[in-house]
């Protein structure tokens, strides 16, 4: 029985599985890298502008913060901060920069 389509199907299934595995490994290694100084700066800018009613969130961020924080955890802290202190519009940032 000649089944070239089955061989092709098996080949492509293996190729897709290998590509997916490589992608997953690269994502894991990227998430485990140490957070960059720019990420710390972004978190600082977000926490600096937090209002008094968000003091519990600030305390949580301060407790979880350390010098060897992985990128994935840093992104979570930044996202938590941005939920209560969302980014401004581009034009607002331009006005703030030009007025300083």
Short mmCIF file of the C-alpha atoms (twelve columns), coordinates in Angstrom:
data_MODEL
# 
_entry.id   MODEL 
# 
loop_
_atom_site.group_PDB 
_atom_site.id 
_atom_site.type_symbol 
_atom_site.label_atom_id 
_atom_site.label_alt_id 
_atom_site.label_comp_id 
_atom_site.label_asym_id 
_atom_site.label_seq_id 
_atom_site.Cartn_x 
_atom_site.Cartn_y 
_atom_site.Cartn_z 
_atom_site.pdbx_PDB_model_num 
ATOM 1   C CA . UNK A 1   0.000  0.000  0.000  1 
ATOM 2   C CA . UNK A 2   1.516  3.278  -1.175 1 
ATOM 3   C CA . UNK A 3   0.741  6.099  1.267  1 
ATOM 4   C CA . UNK A 4   2.920  9.127  0.524  1 
ATOM 5   C CA . UNK A 5   0.372  11.415 2.175  1 
ATOM 6   C CA . UNK A 6   0.825  9.527  5.468  1 
ATOM 7   C CA . UNK A 7   4.605  9.933  5.298  1 
ATOM 8   C CA . UNK A 8   4.142  13.617 4.532  1 
ATOM 9   C CA . UNK A 9   1.687  14.007 7.412  1 
ATOM 10  C CA . UNK A 10  4.092  12.352 9.846  1 
ATOM 11  C CA . UNK A 11  6.978  14.498 8.577  1 
ATOM 12  C CA . UNK A 12  5.052  17.763 9.004  1 
ATOM 13  C CA . UNK A 13  3.739  16.725 12.413 1 
ATOM 14  C CA . UNK A 14  7.313  16.110 13.577 1 
ATOM 15  C CA . UNK A 15  8.539  19.420 12.094 1 
ATOM 16  C CA . UNK A 16  5.728  21.404 13.736 1 
ATOM 17  C CA . UNK A 17  6.295  19.661 17.073 1 
ATOM 18  C CA . UNK A 18  10.022 20.441 16.990 1 
ATOM 19  C CA . UNK A 19  9.375  24.090 16.090 1 
ATOM 20  C CA . UNK A 20  6.832  24.393 18.899 1 
ATOM 21  C CA . UNK A 21  9.255  22.812 21.398 1 
ATOM 22  C CA . UNK A 22  12.062 25.189 20.387 1 
ATOM 23  C CA . UNK A 23  9.702  28.157 20.714 1 
ATOM 24  C CA . UNK A 24  8.594  27.052 24.197 1 
ATOM 25  C CA . UNK A 25  12.199 26.611 25.359 1 
ATOM 26  C CA . UNK A 26  13.209 30.029 24.060 1 
ATOM 27  C CA . UNK A 27  10.204 31.638 25.773 1 
ATOM 28  C CA . UNK A 28  11.074 29.961 29.081 1 
ATOM 29  C CA . UNK A 29  14.693 31.064 28.912 1 
ATOM 30  C CA . UNK A 30  13.647 34.620 27.988 1 
ATOM 31  C CA . UNK A 31  11.206 34.812 30.899 1 
ATOM 32  C CA . UNK A 32  13.858 33.575 33.328 1 
ATOM 33  C CA . UNK A 33  16.399 36.213 32.304 1 
ATOM 34  C CA . UNK A 34  17.119 38.900 34.826 1 
ATOM 35  C CA . UNK A 35  14.996 42.040 34.435 1 
ATOM 36  C CA . UNK A 36  16.766 44.968 32.778 1 
ATOM 37  C CA . UNK A 37  17.352 48.382 34.313 1 
ATOM 38  C CA . UNK A 38  14.767 49.817 31.926 1 
ATOM 39  C CA . UNK A 39  12.109 47.559 33.452 1 
ATOM 40  C CA . UNK A 40  13.049 48.765 36.938 1 
ATOM 41  C CA . UNK A 41  12.793 52.344 35.667 1 
ATOM 42  C CA . UNK A 42  9.318  51.717 34.241 1 
ATOM 43  C CA . UNK A 43  8.182  50.170 37.518 1 
ATOM 44  C CA . UNK A 44  9.655  53.118 39.430 1 
ATOM 45  C CA . UNK A 45  7.810  55.613 37.224 1 
ATOM 46  C CA . UNK A 46  4.543  53.756 37.689 1 
ATOM 47  C CA . UNK A 47  4.878  53.401 41.475 1 
ATOM 48  C CA . UNK A 48  6.001  57.026 41.848 1 
ATOM 49  C CA . UNK A 49  2.639  58.183 40.493 1 
ATOM 50  C CA . UNK A 50  0.491  55.860 42.636 1 
ATOM 51  C CA . UNK A 51  -2.117 57.551 44.786 1 
ATOM 52  C CA . UNK A 52  -2.380 57.109 48.541 1 
ATOM 53  C CA . UNK A 53  -5.360 54.741 48.243 1 
ATOM 54  C CA . UNK A 54  -3.078 52.272 46.409 1 
ATOM 55  C CA . UNK A 55  -0.623 52.000 49.306 1 
ATOM 56  C CA . UNK A 56  -1.299 48.233 49.757 1 
ATOM 57  C CA . UNK A 57  -0.279 47.630 46.131 1 
ATOM 58  C CA . UNK A 58  2.875  49.673 46.635 1 
ATOM 59  C CA . UNK A 59  3.712  47.651 49.750 1 
ATOM 60  C CA . UNK A 60  3.213  44.403 47.808 1 
ATOM 61  C CA . UNK A 61  5.484  45.619 45.003 1 
ATOM 62  C CA . UNK A 62  8.135  46.709 47.509 1 
ATOM 63  C CA . UNK A 63  8.065  43.309 49.225 1 
ATOM 64  C CA . UNK A 64  8.435  41.392 45.944 1 
ATOM 65  C CA . UNK A 65  11.176 43.596 44.509 1 
ATOM 66  C CA . UNK A 66  14.818 42.511 44.508 1 
ATOM 67  C CA . UNK A 67  17.906 42.938 42.346 1 
ATOM 68  C CA . UNK A 68  17.687 39.486 40.708 1 
ATOM 69  C CA . UNK A 69  14.044 39.563 39.655 1 
ATOM 70  C CA . UNK A 70  13.238 37.522 36.513 1 
ATOM 71  C CA . UNK A 71  11.621 39.365 33.603 1 
ATOM 72  C CA . UNK A 72  8.368  37.445 33.954 1 
ATOM 73  C CA . UNK A 73  7.907  38.535 37.576 1 
ATOM 74  C CA . UNK A 74  8.897  42.123 36.747 1 
ATOM 75  C CA . UNK A 75  6.307  42.252 33.956 1 
ATOM 76  C CA . UNK A 76  3.682  41.021 36.428 1 
ATOM 77  C CA . UNK A 77  4.590  43.790 38.892 1 
ATOM 78  C CA . UNK A 78  4.479  46.430 36.133 1 
ATOM 79  C CA . UNK A 79  1.104  45.130 34.918 1 
ATOM 80  C CA . UNK A 80  -0.307 45.176 38.456 1 
ATOM 81  C CA . UNK A 81  0.815  48.776 38.823 1 
ATOM 82  C CA . UNK A 82  -0.551 49.760 35.405 1 
ATOM 83  C CA . UNK A 83  -3.989 48.338 36.280 1 
ATOM 84  C CA . UNK A 84  -4.456 51.066 38.897 1 
ATOM 85  C CA . UNK A 85  -2.270 53.680 37.174 1 
ATOM 86  C CA . UNK A 86  -2.795 53.335 33.402 1 
ATOM 87  C CA . UNK A 87  -0.555 54.951 30.818 1 
ATOM 88  C CA . UNK A 88  -1.436 58.416 29.575 1 
ATOM 89  C CA . UNK A 89  -2.101 59.299 25.973 1 
ATOM 90  C CA . UNK A 90  0.927  60.047 23.729 1 
ATOM 91  C CA . UNK A 91  -0.079 63.680 23.401 1 
ATOM 92  C CA . UNK A 92  -0.173 64.093 27.188 1 
ATOM 93  C CA . UNK A 93  3.386  62.799 27.446 1 
ATOM 94  C CA . UNK A 94  4.503  65.138 24.650 1 
ATOM 95  C CA . UNK A 95  2.952  68.129 26.471 1 
ATOM 96  C CA . UNK A 96  4.593  67.130 29.760 1 
ATOM 97  C CA . UNK A 97  8.012  66.785 28.105 1 
ATOM 98  C CA . UNK A 98  7.707  70.052 26.213 1 
ATOM 99  C CA . UNK A 99  6.573  71.962 29.308 1 
ATOM 100 C CA . UNK A 100 9.512  70.823 31.461 1 
# 
